[in-house]
XYZ file of C-alpha atoms in Angstrom:
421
model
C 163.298 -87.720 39.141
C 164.493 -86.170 35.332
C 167.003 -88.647 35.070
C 164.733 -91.635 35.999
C 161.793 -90.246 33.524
C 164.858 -89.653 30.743
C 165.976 -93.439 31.439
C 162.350 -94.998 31.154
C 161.528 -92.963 28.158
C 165.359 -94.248 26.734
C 164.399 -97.671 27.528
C 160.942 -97.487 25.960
C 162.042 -96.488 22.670
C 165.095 -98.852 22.316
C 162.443 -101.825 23.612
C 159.921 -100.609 21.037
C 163.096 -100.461 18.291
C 163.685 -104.283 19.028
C 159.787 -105.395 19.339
C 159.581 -103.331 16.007
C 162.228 -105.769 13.967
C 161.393 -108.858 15.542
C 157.692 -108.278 14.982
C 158.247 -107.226 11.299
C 160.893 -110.365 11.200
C 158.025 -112.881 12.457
C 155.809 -111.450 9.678
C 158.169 -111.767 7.363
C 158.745 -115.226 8.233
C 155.201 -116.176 7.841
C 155.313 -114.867 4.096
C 158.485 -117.015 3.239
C 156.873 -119.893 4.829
C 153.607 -119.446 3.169
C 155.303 -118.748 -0.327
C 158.021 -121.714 -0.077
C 156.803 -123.648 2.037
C 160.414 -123.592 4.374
C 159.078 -123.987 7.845
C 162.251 -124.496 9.853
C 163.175 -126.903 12.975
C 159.753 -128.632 14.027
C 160.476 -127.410 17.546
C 160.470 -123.893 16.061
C 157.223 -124.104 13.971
C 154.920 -126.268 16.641
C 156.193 -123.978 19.604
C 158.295 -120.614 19.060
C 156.858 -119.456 15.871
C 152.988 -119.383 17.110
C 153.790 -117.614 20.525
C 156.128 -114.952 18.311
C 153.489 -114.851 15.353
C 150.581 -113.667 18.136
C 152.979 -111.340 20.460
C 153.264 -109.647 16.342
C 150.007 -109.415 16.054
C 149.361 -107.488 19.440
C 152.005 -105.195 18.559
C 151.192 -104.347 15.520
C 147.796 -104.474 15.992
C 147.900 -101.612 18.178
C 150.739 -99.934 16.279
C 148.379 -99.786 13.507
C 145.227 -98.228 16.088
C 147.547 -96.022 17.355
C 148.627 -94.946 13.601
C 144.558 -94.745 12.570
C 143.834 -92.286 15.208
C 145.572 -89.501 12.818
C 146.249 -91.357 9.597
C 145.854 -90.604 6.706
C 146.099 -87.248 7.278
C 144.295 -86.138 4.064
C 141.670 -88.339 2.206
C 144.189 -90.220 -0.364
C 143.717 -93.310 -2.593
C 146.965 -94.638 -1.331
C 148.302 -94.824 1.917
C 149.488 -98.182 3.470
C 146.666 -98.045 6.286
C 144.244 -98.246 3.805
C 145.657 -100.661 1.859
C 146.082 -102.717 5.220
C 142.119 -102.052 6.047
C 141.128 -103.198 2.492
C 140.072 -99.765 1.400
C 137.527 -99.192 4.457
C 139.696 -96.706 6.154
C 140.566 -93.400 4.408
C 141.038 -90.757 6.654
C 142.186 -90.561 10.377
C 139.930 -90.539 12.951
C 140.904 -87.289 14.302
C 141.190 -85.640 11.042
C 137.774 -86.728 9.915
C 136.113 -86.020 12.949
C 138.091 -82.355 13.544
C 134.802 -80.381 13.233
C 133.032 -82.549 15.263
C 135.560 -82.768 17.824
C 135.998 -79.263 18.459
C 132.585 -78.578 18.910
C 132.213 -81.499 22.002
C 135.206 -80.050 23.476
C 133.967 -76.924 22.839
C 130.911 -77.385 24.910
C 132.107 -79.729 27.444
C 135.943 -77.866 28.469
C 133.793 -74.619 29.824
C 131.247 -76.749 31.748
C 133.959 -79.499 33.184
C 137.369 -77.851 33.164
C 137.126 -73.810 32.631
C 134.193 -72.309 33.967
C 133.552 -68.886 31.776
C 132.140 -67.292 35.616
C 134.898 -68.202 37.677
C 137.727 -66.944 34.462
C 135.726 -63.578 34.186
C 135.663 -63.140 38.060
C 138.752 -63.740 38.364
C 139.974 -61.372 35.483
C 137.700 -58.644 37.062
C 138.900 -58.711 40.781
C 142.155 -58.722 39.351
C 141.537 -55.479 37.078
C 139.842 -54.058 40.286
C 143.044 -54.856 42.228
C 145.481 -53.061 39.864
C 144.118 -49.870 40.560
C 144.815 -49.903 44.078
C 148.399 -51.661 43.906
C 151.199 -49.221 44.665
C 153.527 -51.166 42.504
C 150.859 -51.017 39.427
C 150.755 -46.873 40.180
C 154.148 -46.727 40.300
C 154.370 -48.565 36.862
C 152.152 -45.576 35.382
C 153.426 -43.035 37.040
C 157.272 -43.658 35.356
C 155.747 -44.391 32.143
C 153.580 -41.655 31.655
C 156.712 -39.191 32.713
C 158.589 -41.305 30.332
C 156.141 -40.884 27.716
C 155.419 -37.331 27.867
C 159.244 -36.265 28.265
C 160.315 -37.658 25.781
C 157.155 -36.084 23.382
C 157.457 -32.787 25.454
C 158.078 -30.588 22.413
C 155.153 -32.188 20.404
C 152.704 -31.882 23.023
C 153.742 -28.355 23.651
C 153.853 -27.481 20.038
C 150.040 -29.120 20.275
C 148.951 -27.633 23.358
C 150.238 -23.919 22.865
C 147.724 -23.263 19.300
C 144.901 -25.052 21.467
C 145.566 -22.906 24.769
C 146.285 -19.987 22.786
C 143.239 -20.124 19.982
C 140.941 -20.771 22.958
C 141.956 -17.783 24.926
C 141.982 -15.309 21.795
C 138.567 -16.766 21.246
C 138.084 -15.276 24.905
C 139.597 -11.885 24.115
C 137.152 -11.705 21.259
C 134.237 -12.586 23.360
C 134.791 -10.846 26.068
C 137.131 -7.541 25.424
C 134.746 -5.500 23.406
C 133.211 -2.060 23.316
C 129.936 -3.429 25.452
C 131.900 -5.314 28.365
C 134.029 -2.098 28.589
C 131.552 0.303 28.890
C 129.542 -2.384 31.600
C 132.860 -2.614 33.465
C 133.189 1.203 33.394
C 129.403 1.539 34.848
C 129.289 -1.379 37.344
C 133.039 -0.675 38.567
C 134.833 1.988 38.683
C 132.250 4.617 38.151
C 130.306 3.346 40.847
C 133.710 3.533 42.543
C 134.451 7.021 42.151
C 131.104 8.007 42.943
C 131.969 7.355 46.456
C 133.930 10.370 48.189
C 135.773 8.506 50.415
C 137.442 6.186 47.433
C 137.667 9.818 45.736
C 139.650 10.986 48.395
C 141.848 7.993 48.620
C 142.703 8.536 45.248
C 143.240 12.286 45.410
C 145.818 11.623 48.431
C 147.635 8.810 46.490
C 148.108 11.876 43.196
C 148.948 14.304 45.587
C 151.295 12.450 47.147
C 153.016 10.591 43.888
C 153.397 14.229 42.583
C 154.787 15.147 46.261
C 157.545 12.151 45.979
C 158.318 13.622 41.592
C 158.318 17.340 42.761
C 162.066 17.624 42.206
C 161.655 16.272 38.448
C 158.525 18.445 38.196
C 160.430 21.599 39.033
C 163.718 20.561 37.220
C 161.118 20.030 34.056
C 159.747 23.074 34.860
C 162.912 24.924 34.638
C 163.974 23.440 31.315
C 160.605 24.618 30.149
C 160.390 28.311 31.390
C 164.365 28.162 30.470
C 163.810 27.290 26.776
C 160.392 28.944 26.600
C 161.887 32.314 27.426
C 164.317 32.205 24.910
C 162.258 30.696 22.100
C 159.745 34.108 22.553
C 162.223 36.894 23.521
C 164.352 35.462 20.170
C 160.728 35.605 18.183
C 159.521 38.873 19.386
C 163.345 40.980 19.771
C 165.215 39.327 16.570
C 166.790 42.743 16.295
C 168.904 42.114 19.432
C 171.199 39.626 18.837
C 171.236 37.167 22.136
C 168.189 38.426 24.015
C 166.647 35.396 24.413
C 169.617 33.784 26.059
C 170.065 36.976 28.183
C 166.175 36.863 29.076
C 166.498 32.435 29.608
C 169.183 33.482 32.364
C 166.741 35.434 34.688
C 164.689 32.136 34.893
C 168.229 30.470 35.883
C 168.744 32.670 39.254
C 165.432 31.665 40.213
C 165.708 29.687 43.940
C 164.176 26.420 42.772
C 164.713 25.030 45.848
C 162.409 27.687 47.474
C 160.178 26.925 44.530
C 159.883 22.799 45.168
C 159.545 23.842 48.936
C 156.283 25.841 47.623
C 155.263 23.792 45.506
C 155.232 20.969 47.958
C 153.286 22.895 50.628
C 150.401 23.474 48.517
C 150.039 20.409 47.153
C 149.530 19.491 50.967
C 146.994 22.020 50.792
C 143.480 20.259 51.657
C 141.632 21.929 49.285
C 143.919 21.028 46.495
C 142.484 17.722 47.108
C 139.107 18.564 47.219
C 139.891 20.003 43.760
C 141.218 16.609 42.527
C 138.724 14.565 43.498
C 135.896 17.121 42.214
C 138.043 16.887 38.995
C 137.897 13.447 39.101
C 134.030 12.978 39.813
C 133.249 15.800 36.664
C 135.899 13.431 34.021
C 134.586 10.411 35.201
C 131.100 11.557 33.984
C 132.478 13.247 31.126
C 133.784 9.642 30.342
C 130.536 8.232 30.702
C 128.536 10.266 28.687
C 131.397 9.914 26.162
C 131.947 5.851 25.892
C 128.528 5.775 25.697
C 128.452 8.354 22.613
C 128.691 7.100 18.887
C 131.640 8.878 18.469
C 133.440 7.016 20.891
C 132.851 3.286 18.832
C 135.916 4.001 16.713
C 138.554 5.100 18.951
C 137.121 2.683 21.584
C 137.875 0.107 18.579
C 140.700 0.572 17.860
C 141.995 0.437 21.347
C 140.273 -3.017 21.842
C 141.798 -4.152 18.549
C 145.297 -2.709 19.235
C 145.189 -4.253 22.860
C 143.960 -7.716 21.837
C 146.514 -8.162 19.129
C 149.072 -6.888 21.804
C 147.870 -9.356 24.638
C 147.864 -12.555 21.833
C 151.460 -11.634 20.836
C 151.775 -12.019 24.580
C 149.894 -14.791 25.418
C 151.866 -16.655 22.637
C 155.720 -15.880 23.584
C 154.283 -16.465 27.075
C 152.813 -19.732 26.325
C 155.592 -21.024 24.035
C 158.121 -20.054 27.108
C 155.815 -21.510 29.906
C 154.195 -24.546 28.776
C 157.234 -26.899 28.547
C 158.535 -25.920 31.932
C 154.872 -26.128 33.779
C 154.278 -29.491 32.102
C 157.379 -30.966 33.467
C 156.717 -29.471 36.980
C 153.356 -30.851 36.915
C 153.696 -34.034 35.378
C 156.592 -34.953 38.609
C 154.581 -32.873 41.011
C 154.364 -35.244 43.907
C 151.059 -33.769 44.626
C 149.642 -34.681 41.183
C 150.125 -38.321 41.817
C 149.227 -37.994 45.403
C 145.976 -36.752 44.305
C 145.812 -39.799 41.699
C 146.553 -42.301 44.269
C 143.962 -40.839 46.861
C 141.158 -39.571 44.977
C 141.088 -40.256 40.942
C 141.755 -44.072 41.314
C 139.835 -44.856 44.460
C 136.729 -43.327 42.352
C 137.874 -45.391 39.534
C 137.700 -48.373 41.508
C 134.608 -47.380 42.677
C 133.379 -47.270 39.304
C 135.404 -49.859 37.742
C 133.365 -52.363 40.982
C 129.676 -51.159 40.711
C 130.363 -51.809 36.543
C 131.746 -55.347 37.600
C 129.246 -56.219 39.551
C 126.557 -55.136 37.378
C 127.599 -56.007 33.361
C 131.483 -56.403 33.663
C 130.982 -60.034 34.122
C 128.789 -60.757 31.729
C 130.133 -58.842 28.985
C 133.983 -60.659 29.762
C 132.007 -63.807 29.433
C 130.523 -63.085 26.066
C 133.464 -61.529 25.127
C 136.106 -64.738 25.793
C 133.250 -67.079 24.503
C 135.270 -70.278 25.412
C 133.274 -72.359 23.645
C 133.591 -70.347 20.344
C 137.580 -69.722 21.064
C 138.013 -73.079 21.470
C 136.081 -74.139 18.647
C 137.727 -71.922 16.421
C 141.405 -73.052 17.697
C 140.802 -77.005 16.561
C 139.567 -76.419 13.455
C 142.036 -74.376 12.486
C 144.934 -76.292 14.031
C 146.690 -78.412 11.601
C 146.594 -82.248 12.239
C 150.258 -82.950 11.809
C 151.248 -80.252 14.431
C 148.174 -81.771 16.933
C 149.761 -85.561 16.213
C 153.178 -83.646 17.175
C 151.956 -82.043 20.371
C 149.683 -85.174 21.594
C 153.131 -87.249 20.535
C 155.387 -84.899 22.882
C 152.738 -85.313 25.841
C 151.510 -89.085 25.325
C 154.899 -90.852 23.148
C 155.573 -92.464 26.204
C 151.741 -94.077 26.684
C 151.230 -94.824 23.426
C 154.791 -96.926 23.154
C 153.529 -98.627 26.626
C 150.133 -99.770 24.607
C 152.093 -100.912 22.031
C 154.752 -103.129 24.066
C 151.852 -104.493 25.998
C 149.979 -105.534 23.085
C 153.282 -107.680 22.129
C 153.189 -108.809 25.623
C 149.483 -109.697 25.665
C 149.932 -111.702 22.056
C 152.793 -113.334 23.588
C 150.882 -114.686 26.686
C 147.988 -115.957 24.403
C 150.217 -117.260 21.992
C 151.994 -119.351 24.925
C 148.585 -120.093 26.295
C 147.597 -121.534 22.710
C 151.182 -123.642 22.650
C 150.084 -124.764 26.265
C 146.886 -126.123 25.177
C 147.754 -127.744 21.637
C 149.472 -129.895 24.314
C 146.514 -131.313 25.827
């Protein structure tokens, strides 16, 4: 079917080619026989040179219709179709008429051909479709994980100052002198107040002192050891070596027997009972005393030494965390399970019900066909619009011009015919 079009068009040029040279031949003809007067064979003048003379006409005729469509460009003083016309014609129909022209088409292509509605329906179902097409998830899914790998460092170095300024904004709000002393009184005072939790606590020292008796009674030793010797030495400098001679009657003790004791009465009940009253009188003392004005400083300064220690922290925590947690997250299948099943199906939700409602009508004022299109012919330039209607219609317009040969060729015979009669 290519090959049969490329053989017509082939055809229709080389027949235009010839129609071209014996048209302009004919006319040329004429001139010599109007100027000199040489009319040739009588056969030729009373019978081949009429039919010839109107089959030029026809053709160029419509050659030179064909040419006024877009010729002259421009408005010009010379230009051989103006000349030919006498003056009258000075500008191409569609150059003259550009404005014009675009504004008809403007109106008439969105009521005839491309209907604004149907376009922006058609552009919103398929937006609405996107967001449930697997493929179309898929799409986002590798190029946000492209994207953000390959800024990972930026967005950590962005996101560490942010996490990290809001949560020593936090610290500031919330770890003060006030919030510690309400924590004290709400919590754990009201904790220890209770025997039982007293108790519990009691039996926990007693028996974390049970489990470190050997290091209390080798620290013990060392103590009583170097004690000894430090005061016999102060008191008896007169006697050289006392105090290591006193310091080894502490080391033939039986330590042994000593942890033994030492472990039975911490297993002693009311050694517990002691604890826990111990604890109950400190905690109060510690009430009364965080709730003193002497206590602001020291209180303070333990707030401000803490916070600066928990932001040096939270930093070097951050800095160390952030890049790894982003990258689990961001191909966590769970992340984009949750997009597929609940974020998008709400977005399409949306994305419908805004459709429905003003999507529509704000794509339609939005494209404004009639505007774009408008727009687009007066700004196209006339020799590329001659090109493009030339690449689409070349082969219609050559077919007008070979049949107005033809049709000046038939009347021309049919005038021959009739001089006859």
């Amino acid at each position: 079917m290519a090959d049969t079009e490329s053989i017509k068009e082939l055809f229709l040029r080389r027949l235009q080619k010839v129609l071209s040279i014996v048209s302009l031949a004919t006319v040329v003809l004429l001139l010599l026989q109007v100027t000199t007067g040489i009319a040739g064979p009588e056969w030729f003048r009373l019978y081949l040179f009429p039919v010839l003379l109107s089959a030029a006409v026809g053709y160029l005729t419509n050659y030179i219709a064909i040419e006024m469509l877009f010729k002259p460009y421009e408005r010009r003083e010379f230009h051989w179709i103006r000349l030919a016309t006498f003056g009258l014609w000075r500008q191409g129909m569609v150059p003259a008429n550009k404005d014009k022209i675009g504004r008809v088409l403007g109106e008439e292509i969105p009521q005839r051909l491309l209907n604004p509605e149907a376009i922006s329906a058609e552009l919103c179902e398929t937006a609405a479709d996107f967001t449930s097409n697997p493929a179309f998830i898929e799409r986002i899914r590798k190029s946000v994980q492209v994207l953000l790998n390959h800024h990972k460092e930026r967005i950590a170095a962005f996101l560490v100052p942010q996490i990290q300024s809001s949560l020593k904004e936090a610290l500031r709000e919330n770890f003060t002198a006030a919030n510690l002393q309400l924590f004290w009184d709400r919590v754990l005072a009201r904790w220890l107040d209770r025997p039982e939790n007293r108790q519990l606590l009691s039996a926990g020292i007693v028996s974390g002192l049970k489990a470190k008796s050997p290091e209390l009674c080798e620290l013990l030793r060392r103590t009583m050891h170097d004690g000894v010797r430090d005061y016999v030495n102060t008191r008896l400098p007169f006697l050289p070596r006392s105090g290591e001679f006193a310091a080894g009657f502490v080391a033939y003790l039986d330590w042994d027997d000593i942890r033994r004791q030492v472990e039975r009465k911490l297993e002693d009940p009311s050694l517990q009972e002691l604890i826990g009253s111990e604890l109950a009188h400190q905690s109060e003392r510690f009430r009364a005393w965080i709730a003193s004005p002497e206590s602001e400083p020291q209180i303070e300064g333990f707030l401000n030494g803490t916070r600066v220690k928990l932001e040096h922290f939270l930093r070097d925590y951050l800095q160390r965390v952030i890049p790894a947690t982003a990258d689990q997250i961001l191909n966590s299948e769970a992340l984009w399970d949750w997009v597929k099943n609940e974020l998008l199906p709400q977005v399409q939700q949306h994305l419908n019900y805004w459709l429905r409602n003003n999507g529509k009508r704000l794509v339609i004022e939005k494209l404004d066909l009639s505007r774009r299109i408008e727009n687009s012919i007066r700004e196209q330039d006339v020799r590329e619009f001659h090109a493009m209607i030339n690449a689409v219609a070349a082969e219609h317009l050559g077919a007008i011009q070979v049949l107005g040969y033809v049709l000046g060729f038939v009347i021309g015979l049919f005038q021959v015919v009739a001089g006859f009669r």
